[in-house]
mmCIF file of C-alpha atoms in Angstrom:
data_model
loop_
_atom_site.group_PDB
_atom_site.id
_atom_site.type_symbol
_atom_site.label_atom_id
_atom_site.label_comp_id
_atom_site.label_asym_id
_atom_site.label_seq_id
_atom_site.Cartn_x
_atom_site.Cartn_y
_atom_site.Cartn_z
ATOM 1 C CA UNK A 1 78.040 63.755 168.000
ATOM 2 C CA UNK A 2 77.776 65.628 171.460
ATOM 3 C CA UNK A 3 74.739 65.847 173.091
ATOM 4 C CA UNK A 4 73.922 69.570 172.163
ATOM 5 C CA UNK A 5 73.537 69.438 168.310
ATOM 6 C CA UNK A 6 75.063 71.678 165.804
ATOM 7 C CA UNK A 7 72.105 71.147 163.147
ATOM 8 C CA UNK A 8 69.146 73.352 163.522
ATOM 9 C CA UNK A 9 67.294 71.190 160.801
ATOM 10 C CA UNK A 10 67.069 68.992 157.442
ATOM 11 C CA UNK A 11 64.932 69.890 154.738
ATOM 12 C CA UNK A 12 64.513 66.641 152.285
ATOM 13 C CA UNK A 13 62.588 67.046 149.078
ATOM 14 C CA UNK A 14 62.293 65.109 145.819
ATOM 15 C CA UNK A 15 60.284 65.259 143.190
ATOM 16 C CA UNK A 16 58.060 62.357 141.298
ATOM 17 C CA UNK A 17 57.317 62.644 138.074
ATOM 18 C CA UNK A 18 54.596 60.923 135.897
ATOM 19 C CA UNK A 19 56.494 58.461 135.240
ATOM 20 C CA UNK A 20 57.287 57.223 139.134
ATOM 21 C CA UNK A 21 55.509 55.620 141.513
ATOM 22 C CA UNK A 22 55.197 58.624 143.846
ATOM 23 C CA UNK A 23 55.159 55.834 146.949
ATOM 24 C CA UNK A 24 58.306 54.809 145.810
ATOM 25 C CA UNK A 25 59.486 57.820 145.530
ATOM 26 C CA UNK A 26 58.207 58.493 149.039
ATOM 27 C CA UNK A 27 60.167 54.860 150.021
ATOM 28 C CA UNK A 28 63.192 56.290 148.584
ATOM 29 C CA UNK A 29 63.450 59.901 150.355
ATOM 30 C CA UNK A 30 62.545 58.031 154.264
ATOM 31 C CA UNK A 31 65.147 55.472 153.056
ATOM 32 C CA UNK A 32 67.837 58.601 153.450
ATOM 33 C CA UNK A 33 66.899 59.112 157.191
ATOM 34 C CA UNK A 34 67.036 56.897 160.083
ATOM 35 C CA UNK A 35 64.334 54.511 160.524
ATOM 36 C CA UNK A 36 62.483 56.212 163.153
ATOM 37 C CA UNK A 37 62.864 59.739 161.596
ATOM 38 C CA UNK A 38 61.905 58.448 157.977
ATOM 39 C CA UNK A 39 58.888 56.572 159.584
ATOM 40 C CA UNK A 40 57.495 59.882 161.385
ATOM 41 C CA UNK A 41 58.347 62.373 159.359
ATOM 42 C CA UNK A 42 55.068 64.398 157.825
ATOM 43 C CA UNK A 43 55.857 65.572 154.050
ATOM 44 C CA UNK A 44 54.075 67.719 152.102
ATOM 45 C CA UNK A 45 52.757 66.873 148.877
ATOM 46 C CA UNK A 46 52.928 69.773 146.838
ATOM 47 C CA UNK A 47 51.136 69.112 142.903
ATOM 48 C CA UNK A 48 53.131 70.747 139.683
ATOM 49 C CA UNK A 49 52.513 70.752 136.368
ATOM 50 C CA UNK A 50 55.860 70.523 134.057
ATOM 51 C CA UNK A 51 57.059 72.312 131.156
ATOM 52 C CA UNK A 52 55.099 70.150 129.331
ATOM 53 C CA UNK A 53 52.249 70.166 131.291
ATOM 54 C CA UNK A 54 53.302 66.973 133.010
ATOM 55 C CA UNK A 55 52.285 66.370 135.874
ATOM 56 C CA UNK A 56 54.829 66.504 138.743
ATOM 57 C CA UNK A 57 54.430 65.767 142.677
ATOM 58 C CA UNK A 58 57.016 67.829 144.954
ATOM 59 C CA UNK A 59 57.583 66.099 148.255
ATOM 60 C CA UNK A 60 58.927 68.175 151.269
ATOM 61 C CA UNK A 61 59.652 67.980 155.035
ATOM 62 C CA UNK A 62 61.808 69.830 157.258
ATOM 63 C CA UNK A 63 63.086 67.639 160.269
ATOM 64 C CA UNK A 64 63.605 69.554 163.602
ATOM 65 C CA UNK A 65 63.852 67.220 166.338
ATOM 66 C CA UNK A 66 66.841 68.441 167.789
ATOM 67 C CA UNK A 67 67.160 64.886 169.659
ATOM 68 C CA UNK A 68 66.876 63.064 166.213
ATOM 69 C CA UNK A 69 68.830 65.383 163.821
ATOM 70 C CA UNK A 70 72.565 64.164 164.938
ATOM 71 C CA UNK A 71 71.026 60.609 163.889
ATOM 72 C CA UNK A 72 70.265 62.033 160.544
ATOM 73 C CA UNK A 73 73.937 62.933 159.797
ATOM 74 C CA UNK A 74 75.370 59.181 161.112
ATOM 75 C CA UNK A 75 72.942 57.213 159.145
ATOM 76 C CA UNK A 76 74.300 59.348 156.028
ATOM 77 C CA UNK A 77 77.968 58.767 156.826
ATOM 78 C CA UNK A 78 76.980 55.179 157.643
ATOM 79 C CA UNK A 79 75.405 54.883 154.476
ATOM 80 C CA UNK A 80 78.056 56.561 151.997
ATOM 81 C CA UNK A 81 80.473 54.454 150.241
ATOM 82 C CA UNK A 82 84.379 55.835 150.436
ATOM 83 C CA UNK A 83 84.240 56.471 147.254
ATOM 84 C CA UNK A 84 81.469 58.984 147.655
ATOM 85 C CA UNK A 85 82.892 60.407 151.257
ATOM 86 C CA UNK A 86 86.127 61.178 149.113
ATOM 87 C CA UNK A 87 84.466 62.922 146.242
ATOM 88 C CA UNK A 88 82.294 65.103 148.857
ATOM 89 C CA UNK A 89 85.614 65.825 150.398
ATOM 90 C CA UNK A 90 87.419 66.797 147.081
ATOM 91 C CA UNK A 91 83.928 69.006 146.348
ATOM 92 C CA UNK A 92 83.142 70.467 149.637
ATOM 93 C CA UNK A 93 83.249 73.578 148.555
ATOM 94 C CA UNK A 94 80.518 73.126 146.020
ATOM 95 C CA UNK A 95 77.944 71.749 148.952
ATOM 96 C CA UNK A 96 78.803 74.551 151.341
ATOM 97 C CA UNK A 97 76.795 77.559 151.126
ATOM 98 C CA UNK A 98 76.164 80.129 154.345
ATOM 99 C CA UNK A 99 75.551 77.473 157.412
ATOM 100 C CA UNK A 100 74.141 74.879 154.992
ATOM 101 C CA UNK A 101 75.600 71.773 153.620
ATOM 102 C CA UNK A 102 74.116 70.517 150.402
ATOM 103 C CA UNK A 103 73.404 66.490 149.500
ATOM 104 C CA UNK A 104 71.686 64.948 146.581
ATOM 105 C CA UNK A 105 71.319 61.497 146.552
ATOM 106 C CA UNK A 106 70.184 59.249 143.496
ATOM 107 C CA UNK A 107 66.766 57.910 143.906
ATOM 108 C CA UNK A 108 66.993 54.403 142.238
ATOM 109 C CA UNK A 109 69.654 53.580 144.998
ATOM 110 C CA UNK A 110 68.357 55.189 147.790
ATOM 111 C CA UNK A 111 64.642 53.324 146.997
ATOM 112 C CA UNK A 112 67.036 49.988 147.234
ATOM 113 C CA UNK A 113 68.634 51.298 150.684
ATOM 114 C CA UNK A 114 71.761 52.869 149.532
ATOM 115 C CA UNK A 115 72.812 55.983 149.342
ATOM 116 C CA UNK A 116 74.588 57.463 145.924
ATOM 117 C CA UNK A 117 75.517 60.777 145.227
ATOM 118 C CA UNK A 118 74.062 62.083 141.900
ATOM 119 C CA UNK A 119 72.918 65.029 140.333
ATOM 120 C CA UNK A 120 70.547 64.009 137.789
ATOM 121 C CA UNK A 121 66.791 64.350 138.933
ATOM 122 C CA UNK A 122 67.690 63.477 143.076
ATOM 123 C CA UNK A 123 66.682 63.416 146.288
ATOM 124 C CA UNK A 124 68.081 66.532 148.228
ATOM 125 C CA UNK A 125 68.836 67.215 151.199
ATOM 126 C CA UNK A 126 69.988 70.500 153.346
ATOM 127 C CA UNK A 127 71.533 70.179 156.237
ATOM 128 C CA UNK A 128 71.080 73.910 157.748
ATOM 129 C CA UNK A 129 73.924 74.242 160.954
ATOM 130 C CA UNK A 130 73.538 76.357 164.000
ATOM 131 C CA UNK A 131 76.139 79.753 163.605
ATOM 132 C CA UNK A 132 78.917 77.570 162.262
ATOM 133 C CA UNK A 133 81.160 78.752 159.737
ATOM 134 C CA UNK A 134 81.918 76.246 156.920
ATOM 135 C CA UNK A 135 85.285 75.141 158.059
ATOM 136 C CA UNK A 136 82.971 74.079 161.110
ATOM 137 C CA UNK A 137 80.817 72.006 159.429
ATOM 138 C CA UNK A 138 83.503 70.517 157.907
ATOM 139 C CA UNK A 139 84.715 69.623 161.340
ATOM 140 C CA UNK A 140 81.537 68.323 162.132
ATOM 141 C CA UNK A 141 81.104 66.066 158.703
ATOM 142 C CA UNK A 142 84.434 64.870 159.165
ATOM 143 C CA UNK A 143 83.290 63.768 163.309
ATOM 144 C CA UNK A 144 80.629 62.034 161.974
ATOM 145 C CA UNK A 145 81.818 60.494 159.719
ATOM 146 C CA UNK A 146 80.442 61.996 156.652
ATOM 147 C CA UNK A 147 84.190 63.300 155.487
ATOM 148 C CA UNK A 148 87.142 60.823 155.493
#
């Protein structure tokens, strides 16, 4: 990735439900960053009540460190089976909205250091680009490695 970014920042947030271990759930989200980011970042800890009065914790932080966010995208291409890199590929579309590229990553996997797409109940993650159109970002997935 060159030297000047193209990300202006990540949002992560997940959610923990009564039934999780919110630390765990904490574990799982800094498991989708780099070491150093997931150990520093600050999240917010937002309370919720579900639709059945559950109770639900939202956790939240938006990464800005423009000397830490190219890291962010190579640990997730790092991390990302081919299997996964050639679905998002196939799908792109579907992630792409405005400047922002849209990931959601299954907890269980990410809590055990791997990263899995999934749509059911995840970890998500916006990547929000600097002026780039989203054959760009493509591009710039596909330099990092994120995109086959």
């Amino acid at each position: 990735m060159p030297s000047k970014t193209p990300i202006r920042y990540i949002n992560v947030r997940a959610f923990a439900h009564a039934t999780e271990d919110p630390e765990k759930v904490l574990t799982a989200i800094r498991n989708t960053l780099p070491k150093e980011l997931g150990e520093n970042a600050i999240f917010q800890k937002t309370s919720l009540t579900g639709h059945h009065k559950n109770p639900i914790i939202l956790f939240e932080t938006k990464l800005t460190d423009k000397q830490q966010l190219p890291a962010a995208l190579e640990k997730i291409a790092a991390s990302l089976s081919s299997i996964d890199k050639e679905k998002l590929d196939s799908e792109i579309k579907l992630h792409l909205e405005k400047r922002n590229l849209y990931l959601r990553f299954n907890k269980q996997s990410a809590y055990q250091g791997e990263l899995r797409f999934s749509s059911n109940d995840p970890i998500h993650v916006k990547i929000h680009f600097k002026n780039k159109t989203p054959a760009e970002i493509v591009e710039i997935c596909r330099h990092a490695g994120v995109l086959p």
